[in-house]
Coordinates of C-alpha atoms in Angstrom, one line a residue:
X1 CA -12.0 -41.6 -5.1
X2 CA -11.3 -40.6 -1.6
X3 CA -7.7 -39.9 -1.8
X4 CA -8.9 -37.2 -4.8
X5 CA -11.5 -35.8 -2.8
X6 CA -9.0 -35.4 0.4
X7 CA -6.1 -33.8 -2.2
X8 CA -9.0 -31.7 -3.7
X9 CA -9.8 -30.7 -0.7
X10 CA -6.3 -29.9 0.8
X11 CA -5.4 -27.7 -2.6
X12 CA -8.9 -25.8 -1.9
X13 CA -7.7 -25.2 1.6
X14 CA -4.4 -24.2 0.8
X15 CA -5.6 -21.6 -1.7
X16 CA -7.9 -19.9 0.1
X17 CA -5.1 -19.6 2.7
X18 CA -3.2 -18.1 0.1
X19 CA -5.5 -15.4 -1.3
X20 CA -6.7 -14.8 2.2
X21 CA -3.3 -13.6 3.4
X22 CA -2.6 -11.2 0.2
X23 CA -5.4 -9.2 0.6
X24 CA -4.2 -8.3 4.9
X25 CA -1.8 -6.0 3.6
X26 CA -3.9 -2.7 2.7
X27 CA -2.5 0.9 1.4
X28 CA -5.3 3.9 2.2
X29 CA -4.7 7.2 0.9
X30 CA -6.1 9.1 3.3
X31 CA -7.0 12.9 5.0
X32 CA -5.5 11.6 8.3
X33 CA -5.0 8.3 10.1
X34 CA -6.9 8.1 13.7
X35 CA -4.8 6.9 17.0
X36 CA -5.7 3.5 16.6
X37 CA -4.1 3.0 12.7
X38 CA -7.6 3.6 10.9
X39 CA -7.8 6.0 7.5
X40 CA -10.1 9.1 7.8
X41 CA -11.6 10.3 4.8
X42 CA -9.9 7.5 3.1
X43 CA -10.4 7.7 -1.3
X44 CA -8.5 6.6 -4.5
X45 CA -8.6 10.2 -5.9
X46 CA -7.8 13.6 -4.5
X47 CA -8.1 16.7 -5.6
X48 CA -5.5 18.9 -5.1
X49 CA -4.9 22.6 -5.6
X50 CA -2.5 24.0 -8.3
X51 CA 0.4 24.6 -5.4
X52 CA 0.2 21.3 -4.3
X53 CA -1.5 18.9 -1.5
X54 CA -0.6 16.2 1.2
X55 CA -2.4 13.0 1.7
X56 CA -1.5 10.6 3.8
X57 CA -0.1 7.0 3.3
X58 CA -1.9 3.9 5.5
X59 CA -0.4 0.9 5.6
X60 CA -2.2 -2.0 7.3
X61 CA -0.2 -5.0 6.9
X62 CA -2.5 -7.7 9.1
X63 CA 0.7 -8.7 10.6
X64 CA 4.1 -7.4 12.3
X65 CA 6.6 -5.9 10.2
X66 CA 9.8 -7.2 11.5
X67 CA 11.9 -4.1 10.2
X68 CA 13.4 -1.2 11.1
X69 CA 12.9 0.9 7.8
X70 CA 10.4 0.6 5.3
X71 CA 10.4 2.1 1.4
X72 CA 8.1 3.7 -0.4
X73 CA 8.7 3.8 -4.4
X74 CA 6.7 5.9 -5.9
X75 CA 5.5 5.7 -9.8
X76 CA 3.4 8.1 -12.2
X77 CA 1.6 6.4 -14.7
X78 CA 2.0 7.7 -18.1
X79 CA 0.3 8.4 -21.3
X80 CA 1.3 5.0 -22.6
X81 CA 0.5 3.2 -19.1
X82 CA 3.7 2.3 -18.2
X83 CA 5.1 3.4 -14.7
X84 CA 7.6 5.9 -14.3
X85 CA 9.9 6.3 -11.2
X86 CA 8.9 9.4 -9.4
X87 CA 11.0 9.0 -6.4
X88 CA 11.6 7.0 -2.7
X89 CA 10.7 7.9 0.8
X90 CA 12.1 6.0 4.0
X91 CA 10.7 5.8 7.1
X92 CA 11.7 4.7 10.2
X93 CA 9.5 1.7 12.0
X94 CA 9.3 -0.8 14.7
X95 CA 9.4 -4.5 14.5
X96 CA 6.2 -4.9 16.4
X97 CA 4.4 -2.8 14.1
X98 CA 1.9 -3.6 12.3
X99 CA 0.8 -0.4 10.6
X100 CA 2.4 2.8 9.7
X101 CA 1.8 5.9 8.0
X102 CA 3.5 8.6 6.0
X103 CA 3.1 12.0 4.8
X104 CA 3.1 12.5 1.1
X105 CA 2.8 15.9 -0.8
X106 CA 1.8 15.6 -4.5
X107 CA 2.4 18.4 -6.9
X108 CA 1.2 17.1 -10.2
X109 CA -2.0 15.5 -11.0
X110 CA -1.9 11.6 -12.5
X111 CA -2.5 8.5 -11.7
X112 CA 0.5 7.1 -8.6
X113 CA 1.2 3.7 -7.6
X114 CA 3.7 3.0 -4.7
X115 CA 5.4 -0.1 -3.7
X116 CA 6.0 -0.6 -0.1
X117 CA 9.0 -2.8 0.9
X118 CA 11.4 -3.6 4.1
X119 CA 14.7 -2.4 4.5
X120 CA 15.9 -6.3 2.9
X121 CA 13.9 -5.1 -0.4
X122 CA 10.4 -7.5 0.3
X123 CA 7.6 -6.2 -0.7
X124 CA 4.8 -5.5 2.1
X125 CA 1.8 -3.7 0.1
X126 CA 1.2 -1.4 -3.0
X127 CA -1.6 0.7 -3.5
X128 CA -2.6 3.3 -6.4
X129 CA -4.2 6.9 -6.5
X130 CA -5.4 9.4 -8.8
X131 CA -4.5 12.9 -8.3
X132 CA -6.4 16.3 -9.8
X133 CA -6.4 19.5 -9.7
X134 CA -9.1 22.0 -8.3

């Protein structure tokens, strides 16, 4: 009975180790990002004007980054739900860090998710936002 209760116990801590570390990484889609890595007038929907609009792109990963370059993929969601490559933005980082931002200008409304990964192609974060128009 005690060795269950020890392996319950070890699998319990294990998970909770586990979900714990997924939810550090963090996308905001943001107004602006402060001096300290912090979202400002962070939302998942913006309302843009028929020209288009920026937003920014927070990512807080809870850790270092270890890379140099970092890849943002973004999707549109279409009318059948299915994600549809919209297009890729680089950006150049520091291994220290452990947050970073982009700007991003959307021109159509929808729903967009991106995938953030490291120049070796793992992923760090993903995060989704719905655009409008004014």
């Amino acid at each position: 009975m005690k060795v269950i209760l020890r392996i319950f116990s070890l699998a319990a801590i294990i998970f909770f180790l586990f979900f714990s570390s997924l939810n550090a990484q963090t996308v905001y889609f943001c107004e602006g990002v402060d001096d300290d890595g912090y979202a400002i007038g962070s939302s998942s929907s913006f309302t843009i004007s028929r020209s288009g609009g920026y937003l920014y792109v927070l990512t807080r990963l809870g850790y270092k980054c270890e890379t140099s370059h970092v890849y943002l993929d973004f999707y549109k969601i279409n009318s059948r739900g299915k994600e549809v490559f919209e297009e890729t933005l680089e950006m150049d980082t520091e291994p220290d860090w452990s947050w970073f931002w982009k700007e991003v200008t959307f021109y159509d409304p929808g729903t967009y998710v991106v995938y953030i990964a490291d120049d070796y192609g793992y992923p760090l974060a993903d995060g989704e936002v719905r655009i409008s128009f004014k």
